[in-house]
CSV table of C-alpha atoms and ligand atoms in Angstrom, one decimal:
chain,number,residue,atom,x,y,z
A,992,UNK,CA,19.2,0.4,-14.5
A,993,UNK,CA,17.5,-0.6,-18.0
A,994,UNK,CA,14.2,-2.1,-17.1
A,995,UNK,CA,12.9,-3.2,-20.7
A,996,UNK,CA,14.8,-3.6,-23.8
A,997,UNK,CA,13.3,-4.0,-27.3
A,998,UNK,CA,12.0,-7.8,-26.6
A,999,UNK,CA,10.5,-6.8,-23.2
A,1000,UNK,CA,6.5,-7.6,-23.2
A,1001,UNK,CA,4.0,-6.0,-20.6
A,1002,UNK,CA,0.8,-6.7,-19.6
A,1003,UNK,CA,-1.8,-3.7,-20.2
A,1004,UNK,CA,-5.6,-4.2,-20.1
A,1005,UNK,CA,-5.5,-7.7,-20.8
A,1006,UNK,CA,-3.3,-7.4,-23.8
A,1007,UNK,CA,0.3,-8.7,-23.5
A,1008,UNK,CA,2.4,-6.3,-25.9
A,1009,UNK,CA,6.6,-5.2,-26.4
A,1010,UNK,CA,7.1,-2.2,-24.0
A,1011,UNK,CA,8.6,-0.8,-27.0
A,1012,UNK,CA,5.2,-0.9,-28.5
A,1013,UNK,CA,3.5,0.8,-25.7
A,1014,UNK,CA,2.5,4.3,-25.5
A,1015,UNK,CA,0.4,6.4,-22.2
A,1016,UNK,CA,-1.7,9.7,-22.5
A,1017,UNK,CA,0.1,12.4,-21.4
A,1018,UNK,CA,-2.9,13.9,-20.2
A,1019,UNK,CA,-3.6,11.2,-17.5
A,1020,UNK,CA,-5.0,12.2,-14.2
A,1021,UNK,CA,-2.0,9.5,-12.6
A,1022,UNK,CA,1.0,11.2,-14.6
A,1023,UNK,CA,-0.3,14.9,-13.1
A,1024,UNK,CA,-1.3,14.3,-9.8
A,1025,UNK,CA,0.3,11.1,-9.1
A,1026,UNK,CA,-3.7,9.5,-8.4
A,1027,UNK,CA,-2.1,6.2,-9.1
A,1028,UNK,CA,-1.8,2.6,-6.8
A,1029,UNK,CA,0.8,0.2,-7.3
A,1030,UNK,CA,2.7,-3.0,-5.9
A,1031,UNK,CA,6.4,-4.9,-5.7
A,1032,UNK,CA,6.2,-8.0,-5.4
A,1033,UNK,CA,9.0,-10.9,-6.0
A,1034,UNK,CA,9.3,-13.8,-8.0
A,1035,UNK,CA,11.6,-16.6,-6.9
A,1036,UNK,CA,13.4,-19.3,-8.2
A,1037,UNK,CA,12.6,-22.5,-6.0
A,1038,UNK,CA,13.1,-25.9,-5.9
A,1039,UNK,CA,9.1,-26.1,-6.8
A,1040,UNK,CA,9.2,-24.3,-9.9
A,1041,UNK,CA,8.7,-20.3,-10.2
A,1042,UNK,CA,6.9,-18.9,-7.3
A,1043,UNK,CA,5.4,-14.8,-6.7
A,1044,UNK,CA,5.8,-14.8,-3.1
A,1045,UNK,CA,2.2,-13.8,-1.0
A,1046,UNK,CA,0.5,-13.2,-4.8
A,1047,UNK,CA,-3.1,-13.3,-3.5
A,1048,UNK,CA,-1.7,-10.7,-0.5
A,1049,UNK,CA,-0.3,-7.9,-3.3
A,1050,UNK,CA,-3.1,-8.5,-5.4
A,1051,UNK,CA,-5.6,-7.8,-2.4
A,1052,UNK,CA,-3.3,-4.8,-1.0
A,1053,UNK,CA,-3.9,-3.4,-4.7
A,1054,UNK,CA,-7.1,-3.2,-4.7
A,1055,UNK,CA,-7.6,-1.9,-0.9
A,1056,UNK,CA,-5.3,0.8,-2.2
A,1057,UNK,CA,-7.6,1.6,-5.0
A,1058,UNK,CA,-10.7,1.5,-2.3
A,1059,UNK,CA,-8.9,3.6,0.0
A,1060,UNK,CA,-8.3,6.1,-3.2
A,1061,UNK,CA,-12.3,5.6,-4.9
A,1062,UNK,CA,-10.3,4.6,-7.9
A,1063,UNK,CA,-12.2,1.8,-9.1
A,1064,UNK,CA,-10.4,-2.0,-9.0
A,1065,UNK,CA,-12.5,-3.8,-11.8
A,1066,UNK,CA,-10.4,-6.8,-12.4
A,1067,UNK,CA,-10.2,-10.7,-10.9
A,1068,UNK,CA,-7.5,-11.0,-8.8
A,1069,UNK,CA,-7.2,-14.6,-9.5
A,1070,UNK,CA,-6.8,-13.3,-13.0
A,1071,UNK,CA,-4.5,-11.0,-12.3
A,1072,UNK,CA,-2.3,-13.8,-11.3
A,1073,UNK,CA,-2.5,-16.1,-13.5
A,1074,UNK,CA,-1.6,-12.9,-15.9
A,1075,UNK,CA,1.8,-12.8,-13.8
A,1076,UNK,CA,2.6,-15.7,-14.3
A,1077,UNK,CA,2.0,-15.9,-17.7
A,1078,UNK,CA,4.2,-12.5,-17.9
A,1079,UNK,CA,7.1,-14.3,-16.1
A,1080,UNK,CA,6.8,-17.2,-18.7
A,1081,UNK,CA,6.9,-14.8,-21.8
A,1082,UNK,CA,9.6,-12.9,-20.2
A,1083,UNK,CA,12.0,-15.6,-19.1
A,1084,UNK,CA,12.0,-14.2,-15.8
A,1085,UNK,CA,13.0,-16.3,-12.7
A,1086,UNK,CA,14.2,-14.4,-9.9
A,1087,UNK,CA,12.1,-10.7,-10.5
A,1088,UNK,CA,10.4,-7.7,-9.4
A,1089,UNK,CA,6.9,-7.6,-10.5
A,1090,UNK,CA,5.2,-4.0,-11.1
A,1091,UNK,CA,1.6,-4.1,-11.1
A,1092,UNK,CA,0.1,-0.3,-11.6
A,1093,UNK,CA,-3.2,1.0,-11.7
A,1094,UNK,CA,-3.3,4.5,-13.4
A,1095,UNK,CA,-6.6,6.7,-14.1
A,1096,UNK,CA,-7.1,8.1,-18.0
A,1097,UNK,CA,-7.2,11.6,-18.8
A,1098,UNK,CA,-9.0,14.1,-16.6
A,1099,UNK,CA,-7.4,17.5,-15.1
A,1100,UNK,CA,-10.0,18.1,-13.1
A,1101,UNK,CA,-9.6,17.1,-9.3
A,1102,UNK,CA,-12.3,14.4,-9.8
A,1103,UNK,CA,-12.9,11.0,-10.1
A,1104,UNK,CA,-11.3,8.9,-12.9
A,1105,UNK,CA,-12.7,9.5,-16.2
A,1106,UNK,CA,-11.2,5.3,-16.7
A,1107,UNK,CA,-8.7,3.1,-15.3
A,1108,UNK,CA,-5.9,1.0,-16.7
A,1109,UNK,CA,-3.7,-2.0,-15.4
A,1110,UNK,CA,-0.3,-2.5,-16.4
A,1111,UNK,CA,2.2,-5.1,-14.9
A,1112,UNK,CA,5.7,-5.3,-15.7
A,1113,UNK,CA,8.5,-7.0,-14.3
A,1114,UNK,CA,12.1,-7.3,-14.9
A,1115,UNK,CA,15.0,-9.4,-13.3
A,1116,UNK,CA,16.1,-9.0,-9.8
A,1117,UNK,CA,18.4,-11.0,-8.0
A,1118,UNK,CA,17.4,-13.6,-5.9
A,1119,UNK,CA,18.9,-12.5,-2.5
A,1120,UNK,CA,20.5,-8.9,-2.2
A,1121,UNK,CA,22.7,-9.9,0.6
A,1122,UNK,CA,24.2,-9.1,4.1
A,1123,UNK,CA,24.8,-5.7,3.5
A,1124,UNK,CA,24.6,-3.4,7.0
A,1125,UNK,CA,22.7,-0.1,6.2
A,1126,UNK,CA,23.8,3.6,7.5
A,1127,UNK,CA,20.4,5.1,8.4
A,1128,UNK,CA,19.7,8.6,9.4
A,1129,UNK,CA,16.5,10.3,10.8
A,1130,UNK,CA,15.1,12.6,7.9
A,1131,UNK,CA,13.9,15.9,8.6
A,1132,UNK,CA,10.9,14.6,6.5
A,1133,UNK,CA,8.3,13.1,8.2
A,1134,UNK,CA,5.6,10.3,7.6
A,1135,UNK,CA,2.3,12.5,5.8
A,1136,UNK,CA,-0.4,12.6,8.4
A,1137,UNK,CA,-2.8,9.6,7.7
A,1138,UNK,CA,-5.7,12.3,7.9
A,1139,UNK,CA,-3.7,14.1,4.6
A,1140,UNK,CA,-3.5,10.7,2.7
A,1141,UNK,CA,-4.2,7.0,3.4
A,1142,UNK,CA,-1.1,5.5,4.6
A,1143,UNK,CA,-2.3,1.8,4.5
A,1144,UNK,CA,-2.5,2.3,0.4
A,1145,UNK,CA,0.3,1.8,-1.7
A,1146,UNK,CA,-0.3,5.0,-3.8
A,1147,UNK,CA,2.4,6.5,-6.3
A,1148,UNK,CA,1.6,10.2,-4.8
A,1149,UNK,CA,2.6,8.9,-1.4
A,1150,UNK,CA,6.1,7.9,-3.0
A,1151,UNK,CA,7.0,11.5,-3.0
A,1152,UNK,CA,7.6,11.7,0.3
A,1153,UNK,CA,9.9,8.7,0.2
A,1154,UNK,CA,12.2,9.9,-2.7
A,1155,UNK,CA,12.6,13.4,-1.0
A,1156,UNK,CA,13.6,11.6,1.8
A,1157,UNK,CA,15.8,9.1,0.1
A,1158,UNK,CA,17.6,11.4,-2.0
A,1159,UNK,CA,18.4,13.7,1.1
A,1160,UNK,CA,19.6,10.8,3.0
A,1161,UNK,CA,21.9,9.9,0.3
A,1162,UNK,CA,23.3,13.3,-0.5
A,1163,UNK,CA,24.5,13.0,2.7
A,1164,UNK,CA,26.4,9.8,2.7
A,1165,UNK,CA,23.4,7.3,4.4
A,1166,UNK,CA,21.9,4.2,2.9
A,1167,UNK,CA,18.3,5.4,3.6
A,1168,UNK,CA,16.5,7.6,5.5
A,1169,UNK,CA,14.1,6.7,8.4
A,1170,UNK,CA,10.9,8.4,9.4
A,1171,UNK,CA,9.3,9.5,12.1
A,1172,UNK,CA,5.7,10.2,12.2
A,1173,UNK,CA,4.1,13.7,12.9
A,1174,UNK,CA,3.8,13.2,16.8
A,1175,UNK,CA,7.6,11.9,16.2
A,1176,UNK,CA,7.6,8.2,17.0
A,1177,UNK,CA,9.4,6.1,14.6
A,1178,UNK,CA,7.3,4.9,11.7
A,1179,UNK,CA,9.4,3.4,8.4
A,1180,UNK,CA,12.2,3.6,6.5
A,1181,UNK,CA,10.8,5.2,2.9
A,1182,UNK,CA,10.4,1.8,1.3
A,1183,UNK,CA,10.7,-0.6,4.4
A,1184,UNK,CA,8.8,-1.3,7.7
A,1185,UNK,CA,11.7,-1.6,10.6
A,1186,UNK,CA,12.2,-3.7,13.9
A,1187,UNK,CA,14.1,-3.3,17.1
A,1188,UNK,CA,15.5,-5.8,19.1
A,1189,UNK,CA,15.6,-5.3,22.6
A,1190,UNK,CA,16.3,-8.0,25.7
A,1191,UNK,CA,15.6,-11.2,23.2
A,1192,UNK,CA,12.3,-9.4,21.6
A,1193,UNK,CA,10.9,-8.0,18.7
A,1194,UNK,CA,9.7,-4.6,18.4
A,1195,UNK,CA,7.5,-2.9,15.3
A,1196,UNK,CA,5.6,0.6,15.1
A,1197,UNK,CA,2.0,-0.2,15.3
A,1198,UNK,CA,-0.1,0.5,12.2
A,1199,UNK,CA,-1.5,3.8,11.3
A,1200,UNK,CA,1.0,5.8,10.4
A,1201,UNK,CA,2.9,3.2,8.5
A,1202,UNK,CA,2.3,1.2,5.6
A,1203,UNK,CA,2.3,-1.9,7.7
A,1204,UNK,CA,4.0,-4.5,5.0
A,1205,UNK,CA,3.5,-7.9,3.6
A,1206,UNK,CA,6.6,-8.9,4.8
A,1207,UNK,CA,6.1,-6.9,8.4
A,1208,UNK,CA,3.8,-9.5,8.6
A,1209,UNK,CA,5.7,-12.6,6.9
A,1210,UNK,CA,8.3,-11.5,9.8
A,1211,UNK,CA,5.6,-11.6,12.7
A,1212,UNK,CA,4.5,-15.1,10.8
A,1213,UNK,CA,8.4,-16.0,11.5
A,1214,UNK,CA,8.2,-14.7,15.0
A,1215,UNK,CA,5.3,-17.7,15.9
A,1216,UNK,CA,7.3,-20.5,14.2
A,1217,UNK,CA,10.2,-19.7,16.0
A,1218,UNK,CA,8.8,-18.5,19.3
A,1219,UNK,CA,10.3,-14.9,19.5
A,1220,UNK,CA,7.9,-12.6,21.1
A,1221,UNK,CA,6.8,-9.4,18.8
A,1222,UNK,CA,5.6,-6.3,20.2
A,1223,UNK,CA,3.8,-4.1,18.2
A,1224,UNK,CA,3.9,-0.2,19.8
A,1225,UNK,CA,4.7,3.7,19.4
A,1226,UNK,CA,8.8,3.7,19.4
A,1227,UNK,CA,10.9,6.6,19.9
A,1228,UNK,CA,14.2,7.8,19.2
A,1229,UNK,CA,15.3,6.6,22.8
A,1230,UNK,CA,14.4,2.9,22.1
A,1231,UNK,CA,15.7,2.9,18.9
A,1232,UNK,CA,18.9,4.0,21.4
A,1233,UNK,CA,18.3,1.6,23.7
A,1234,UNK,CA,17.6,-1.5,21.5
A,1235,UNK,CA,20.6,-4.3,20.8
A,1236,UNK,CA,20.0,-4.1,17.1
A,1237,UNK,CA,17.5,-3.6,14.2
A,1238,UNK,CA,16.2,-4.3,10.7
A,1239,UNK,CA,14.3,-3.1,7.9
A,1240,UNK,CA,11.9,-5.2,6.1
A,1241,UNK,CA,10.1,-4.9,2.7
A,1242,UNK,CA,9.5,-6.9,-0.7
A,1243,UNK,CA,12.5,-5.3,-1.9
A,1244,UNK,CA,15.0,-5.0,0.9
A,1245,UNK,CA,13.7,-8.9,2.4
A,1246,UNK,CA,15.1,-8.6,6.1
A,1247,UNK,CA,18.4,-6.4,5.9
A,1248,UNK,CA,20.5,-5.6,9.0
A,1249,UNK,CA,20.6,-1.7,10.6
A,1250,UNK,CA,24.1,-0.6,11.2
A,1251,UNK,CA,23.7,2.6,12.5
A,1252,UNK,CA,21.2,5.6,12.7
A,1253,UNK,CA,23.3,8.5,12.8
A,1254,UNK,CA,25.1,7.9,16.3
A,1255,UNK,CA,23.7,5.0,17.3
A,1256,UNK,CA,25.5,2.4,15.9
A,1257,UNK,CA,23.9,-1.4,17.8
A,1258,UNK,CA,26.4,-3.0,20.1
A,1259,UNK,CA,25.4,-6.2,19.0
A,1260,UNK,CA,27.0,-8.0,16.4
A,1261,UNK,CA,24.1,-8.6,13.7
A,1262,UNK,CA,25.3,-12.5,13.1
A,1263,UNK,CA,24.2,-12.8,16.7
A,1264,UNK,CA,20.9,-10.9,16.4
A,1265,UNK,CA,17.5,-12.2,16.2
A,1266,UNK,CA,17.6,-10.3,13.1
A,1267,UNK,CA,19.8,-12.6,11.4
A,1268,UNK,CA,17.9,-15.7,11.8
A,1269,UNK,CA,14.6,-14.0,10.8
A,1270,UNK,CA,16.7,-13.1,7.5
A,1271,UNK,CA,17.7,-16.6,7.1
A,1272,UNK,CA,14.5,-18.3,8.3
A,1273,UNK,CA,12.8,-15.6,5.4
A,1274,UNK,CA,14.9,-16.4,3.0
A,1275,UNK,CA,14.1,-20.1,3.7
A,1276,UNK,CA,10.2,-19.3,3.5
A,1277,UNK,CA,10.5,-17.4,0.1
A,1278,UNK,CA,12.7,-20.1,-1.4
A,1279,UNK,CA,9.9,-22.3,-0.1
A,1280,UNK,CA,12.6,-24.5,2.2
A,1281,UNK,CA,10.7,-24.7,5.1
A,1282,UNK,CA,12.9,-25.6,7.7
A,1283,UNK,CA,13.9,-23.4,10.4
A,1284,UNK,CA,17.2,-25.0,11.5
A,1285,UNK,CA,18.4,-22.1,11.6
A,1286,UNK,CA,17.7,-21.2,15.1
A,1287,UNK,CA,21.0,-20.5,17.2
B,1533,PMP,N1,6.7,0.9,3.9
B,1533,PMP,C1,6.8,1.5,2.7
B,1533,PMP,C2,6.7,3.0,2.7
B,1533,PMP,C3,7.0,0.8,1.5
B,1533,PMP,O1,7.1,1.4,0.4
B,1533,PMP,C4,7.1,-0.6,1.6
B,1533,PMP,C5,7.4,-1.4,0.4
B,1533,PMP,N2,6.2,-1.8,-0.2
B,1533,PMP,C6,7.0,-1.2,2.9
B,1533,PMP,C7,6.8,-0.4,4.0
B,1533,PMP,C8,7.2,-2.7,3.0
B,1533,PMP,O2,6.0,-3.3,2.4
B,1533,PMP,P1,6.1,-4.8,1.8
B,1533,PMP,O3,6.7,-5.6,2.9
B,1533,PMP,O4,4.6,-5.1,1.6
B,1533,PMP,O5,6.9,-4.7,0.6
């Protein structure tokens, strides 16, 4: 996937410049020790013009990630936005993913930040990736301990955990991998918060272990309008064996339908599910038609 090309612009430190252009110390404390906190967010094409879905809520996440981390946030998030938007205009970007990164200047000592930097790219992404089922399997990696790291902050150092256990999931023929936490209860998929559905309700791993999503919650939001009840408590492995069907949730992934986890493949068929008419009642929400006919 090419993210830039030679017209590309980026926002960095209040400056909007060609990626092209744009050059990073290869001494930063962020490249070596991945000290860095970053978001996704979408864009979307609606019938009201260009909307970022939840701004304000990224924006805030970032710099809760950056408190959790003492790396210092000194920016206006109303700002920030406007910035984005401004960065969508200059880019021609509709329907897109939107990269904001903070990343800490040079210093090799296991310190705090000798400086910070913003940057926020973006580039195009489809408006709706589908109704794709997903092949799960249980990685052998688990969720860091949240007394190792802080698992509420979007930080890039966390992100290792997730690639190791993406790219073992997929070397073995699965979609994505899903993790359990250290005392083994189910916590997320490596970029994605998950949901069971068991007897007509909903049910999410609590926080703490997790990074408990923006659209976790835009699916609990969902769960009010349309009078589903949502559960959040410590799953297992036998739930997720017990439960009629599932899906993952995340800026990226929107609301996308669970197949199978290794053996367990859900008996019930996912048009039926309560999944599927949280995916369509999201998909409603980020295109900002707010209807919710879709109940079955
Ligand atoms: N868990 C992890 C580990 C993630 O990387 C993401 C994606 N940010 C999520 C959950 C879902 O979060 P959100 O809905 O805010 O994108």
């Amino acid at each position: 996937m090419k993210y830039y090309n030679s017209n590309t612009i980026i926002y960095l430190d209040g400056r909007f410049e060609k990626a092209v252009d744009s050059s990073t110390d290869l001494y930063g404390q962020s490249l070596h020790y991945g000290y860095a906190a970053f978001e996704g967010i979408r864009a979307y094409k609606t019938h009201n013009g260009n909307r970022i879905f939840k701004a304000a809520a990224h924006f805030d996440r970032l710099e809760r990630s950056c408190q959790l981390a003492n790396i210092p946030f000194p920016w206006d998030k109303q700002d920030l936005i406007k910035e984005t938007y401004k960065l969508l205009t200059l880019n021609k970007l509709k329907d897109a993913y939107i990269r904001p990164l903070v990343f800490c200047h040079p210093n090799m000592k296991l310190n705090e930040p000798s400086g910070v930097s913003i940057l926020i790219c973006a580039w195009d992404w489809d408006a709706y990736s589908g109704n794709k089922l997903l092949k799960l399997t249980i990685s052998d990696y688990e969720r860091p301990n949240p007394k190792s790291t802080p698992m509420e902050a979007k930080l890039s150092g966390n992100y290792v955990n997730s690639i190791l256990a993406t790219t073992a999931a997929n070397i073995k023929g699965y979609d994505e991998a899903l993790l359990l936490d250290m005392h083994g209860f189910i916590a997320e998929a490596s970029g994605a918060n998950i949901f069971l559905e068991k007897d007509g309700k909903l049910y999410t791993p609590s926080p703490g272990n997790i990074l408990s999503g923006i659209t976790r919650a835009t699916v609990k939001e969902l769960c009010t309008v349309l009078d589903i009840e949502c559960i959040e408590k410590k799953l297992t492995v036998e739930d997720l064996r017990q439960a009629d069907s599932a899906f993952l949730c995340g800026t990226a992934t929107e609301v996308a339908g669970i197949a199978s986890v290794d053996d367990i493949v859900f008996r019930s068929l996912w048009r039926e599910s309560i999944g599927y008419t949280i995916q369509r009642a999201y998909k409603n929400l980020v295109l900002e038609k707010v209807n919710y006919e879709v109940i079955i």
